[in-house]
CSV table of C-alpha atoms in Angstrom, one decimal:
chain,number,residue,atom,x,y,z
P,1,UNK,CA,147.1,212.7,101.3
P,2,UNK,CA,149.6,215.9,101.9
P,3,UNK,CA,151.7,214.0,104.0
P,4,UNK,CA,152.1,211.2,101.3
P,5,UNK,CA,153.0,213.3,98.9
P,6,UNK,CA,155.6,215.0,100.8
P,7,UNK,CA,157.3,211.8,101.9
P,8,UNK,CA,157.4,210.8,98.2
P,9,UNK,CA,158.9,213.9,97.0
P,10,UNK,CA,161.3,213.5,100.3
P,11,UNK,CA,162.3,209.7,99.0
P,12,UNK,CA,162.4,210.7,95.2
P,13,UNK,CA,164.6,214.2,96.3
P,14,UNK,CA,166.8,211.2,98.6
P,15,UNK,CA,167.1,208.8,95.8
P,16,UNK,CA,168.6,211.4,93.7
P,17,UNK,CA,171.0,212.8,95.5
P,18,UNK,CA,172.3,209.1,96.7
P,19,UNK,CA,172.4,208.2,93.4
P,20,UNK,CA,174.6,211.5,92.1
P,21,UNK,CA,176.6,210.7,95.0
P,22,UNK,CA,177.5,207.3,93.5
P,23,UNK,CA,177.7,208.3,90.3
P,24,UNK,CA,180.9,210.9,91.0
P,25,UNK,CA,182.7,207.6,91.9
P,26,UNK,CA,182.2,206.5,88.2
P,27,UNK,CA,184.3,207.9,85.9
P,28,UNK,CA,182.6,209.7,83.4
P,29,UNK,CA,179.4,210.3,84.7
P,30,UNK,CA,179.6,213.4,86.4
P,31,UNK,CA,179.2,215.0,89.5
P,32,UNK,CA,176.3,215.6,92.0
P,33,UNK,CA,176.0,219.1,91.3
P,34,UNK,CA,175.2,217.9,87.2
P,35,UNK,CA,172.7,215.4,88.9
P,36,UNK,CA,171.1,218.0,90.9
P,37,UNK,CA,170.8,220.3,87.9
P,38,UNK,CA,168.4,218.1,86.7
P,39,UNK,CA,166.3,218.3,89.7
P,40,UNK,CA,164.7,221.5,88.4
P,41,UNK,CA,162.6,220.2,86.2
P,42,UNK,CA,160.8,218.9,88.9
P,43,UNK,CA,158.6,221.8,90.1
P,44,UNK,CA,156.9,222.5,86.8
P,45,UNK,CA,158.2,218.9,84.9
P,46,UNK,CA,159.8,221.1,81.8
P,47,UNK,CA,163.1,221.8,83.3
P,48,UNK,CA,166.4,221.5,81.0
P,49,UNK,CA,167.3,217.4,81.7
P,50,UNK,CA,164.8,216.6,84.5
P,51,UNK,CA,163.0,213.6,84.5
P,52,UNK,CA,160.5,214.6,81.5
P,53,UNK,CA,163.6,215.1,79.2
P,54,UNK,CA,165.2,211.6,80.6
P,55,UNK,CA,162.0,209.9,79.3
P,56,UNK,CA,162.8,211.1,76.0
P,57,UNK,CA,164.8,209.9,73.3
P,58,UNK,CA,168.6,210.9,72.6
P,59,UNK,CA,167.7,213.4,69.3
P,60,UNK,CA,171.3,213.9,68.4
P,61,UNK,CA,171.5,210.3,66.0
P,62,UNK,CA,168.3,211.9,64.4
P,63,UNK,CA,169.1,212.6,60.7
P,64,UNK,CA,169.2,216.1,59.2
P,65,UNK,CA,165.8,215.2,57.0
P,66,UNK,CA,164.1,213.6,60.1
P,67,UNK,CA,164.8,216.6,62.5
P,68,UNK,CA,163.4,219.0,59.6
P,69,UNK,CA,160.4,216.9,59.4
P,70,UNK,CA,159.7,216.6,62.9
P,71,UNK,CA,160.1,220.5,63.4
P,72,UNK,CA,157.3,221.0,60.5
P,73,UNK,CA,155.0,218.9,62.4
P,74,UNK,CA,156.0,220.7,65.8
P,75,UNK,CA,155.1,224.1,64.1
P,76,UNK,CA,151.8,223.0,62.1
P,77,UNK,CA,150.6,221.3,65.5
P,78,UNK,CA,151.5,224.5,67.6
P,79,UNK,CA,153.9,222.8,70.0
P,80,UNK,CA,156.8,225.6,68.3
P,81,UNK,CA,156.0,228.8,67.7
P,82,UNK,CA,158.2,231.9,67.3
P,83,UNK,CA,160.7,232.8,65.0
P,84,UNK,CA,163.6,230.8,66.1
P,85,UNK,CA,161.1,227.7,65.2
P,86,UNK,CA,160.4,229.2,61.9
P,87,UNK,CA,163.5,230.4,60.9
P,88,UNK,CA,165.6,227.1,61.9
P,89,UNK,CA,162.4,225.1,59.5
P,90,UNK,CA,163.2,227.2,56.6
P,91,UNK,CA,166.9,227.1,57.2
P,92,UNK,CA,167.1,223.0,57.2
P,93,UNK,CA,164.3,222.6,54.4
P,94,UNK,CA,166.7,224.8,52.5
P,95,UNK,CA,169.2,222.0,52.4
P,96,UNK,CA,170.0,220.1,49.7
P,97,UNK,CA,168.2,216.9,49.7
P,98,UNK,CA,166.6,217.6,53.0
P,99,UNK,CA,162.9,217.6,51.6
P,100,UNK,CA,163.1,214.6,49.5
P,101,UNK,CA,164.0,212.5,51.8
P,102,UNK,CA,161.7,209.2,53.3
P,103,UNK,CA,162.9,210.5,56.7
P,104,UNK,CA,161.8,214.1,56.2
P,105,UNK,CA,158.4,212.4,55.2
P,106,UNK,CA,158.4,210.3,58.4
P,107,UNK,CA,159.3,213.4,60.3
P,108,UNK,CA,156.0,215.1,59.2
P,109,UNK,CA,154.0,212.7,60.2
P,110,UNK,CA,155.4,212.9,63.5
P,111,UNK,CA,157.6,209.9,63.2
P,112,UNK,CA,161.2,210.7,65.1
P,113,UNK,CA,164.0,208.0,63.9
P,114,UNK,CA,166.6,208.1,66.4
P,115,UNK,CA,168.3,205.0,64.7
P,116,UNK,CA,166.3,202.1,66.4
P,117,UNK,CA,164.1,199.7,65.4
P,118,UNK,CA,161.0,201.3,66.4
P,119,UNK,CA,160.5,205.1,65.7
P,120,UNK,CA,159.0,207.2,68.4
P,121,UNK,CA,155.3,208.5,67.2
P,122,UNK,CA,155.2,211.8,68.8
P,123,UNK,CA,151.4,211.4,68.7
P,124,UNK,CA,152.0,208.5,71.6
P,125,UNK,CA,153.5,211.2,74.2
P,126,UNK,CA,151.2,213.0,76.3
P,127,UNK,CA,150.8,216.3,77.7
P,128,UNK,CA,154.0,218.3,78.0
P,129,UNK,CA,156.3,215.6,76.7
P,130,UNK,CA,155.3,216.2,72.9
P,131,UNK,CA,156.3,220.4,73.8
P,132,UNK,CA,159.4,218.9,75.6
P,133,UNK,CA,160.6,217.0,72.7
P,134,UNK,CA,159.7,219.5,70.5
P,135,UNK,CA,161.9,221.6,71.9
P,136,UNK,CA,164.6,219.3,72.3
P,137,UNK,CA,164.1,219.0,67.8
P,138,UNK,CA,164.6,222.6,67.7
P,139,UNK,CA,167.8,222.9,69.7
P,140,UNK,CA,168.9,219.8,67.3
P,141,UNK,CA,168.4,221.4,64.4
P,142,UNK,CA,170.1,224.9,65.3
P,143,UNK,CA,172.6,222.7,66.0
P,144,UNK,CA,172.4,221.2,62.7
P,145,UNK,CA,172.3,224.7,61.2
């Protein structure tokens, strides 16, 4: 069973690095060493845009009221703590408008509209993917801030 895993990790590690290689013939895409980057969430699955965060949805079309929302259920379910968590909450709910909107309402019940038909329920991700996307919220919304 060791030696199957190995030779997976070997072939996923191959795949990778064949496919950054193409991908710096591409204009736009970037080079192997941005590829690679991404490799590091591989040891313990939460690393910056490993394959975890590639799973995930693109956060940045959220709206204002939905990314509030979303971080108020990340902090009342404990997959945020800390002050930056917090403090970027009570900055966004401070907004005009933010609070009383249908997708600040969807947010807090864990509902993240990215501008597709079908909103992701973060209650449908498992394990470390709801703390990943959680995570990904709060960078969105210090972004926002």
């Amino acid at each position: 069973m060791r030696y199957s895993n190995g030779l997976f990790a070997g072939l996923v590690v191959a795949a990778l690095v064949a496919s950054s290689a193409h991908a710096q013939s591409i204009p736009g895409v970037g080079s192997a060493g941005n590829a690679m980057s991404g490799m590091s969430g591989m040891s313990g699955m939460t690393g910056g845009t490993g394959i975890m965060g590639s799973m995930l949805p693109n956060v940045s079309s959220a709206s204002t009221g939905n990314v509030a929302g979303v971080l108020s259920y990340c902090v009342q379910n404990n997959y945020l703590s800390g002050s930056s968590a917090t403090s970027a909450l009570s900055s966004l709910t401070g907004k005009q408008d933010v609070t009383s909107s249908s997708d600040y309402a969807a947010g807090q019940q864990g509902q993240l509209l990215t501008g597709g038909s079908n909103p992701l329920s973060l209650s449908s991700l498992k394990g470390q993917m709801k703390q990943k996307l959680c995570s990904m919220i709060l960078s969105r919304a210090q972004n926002l801030l």
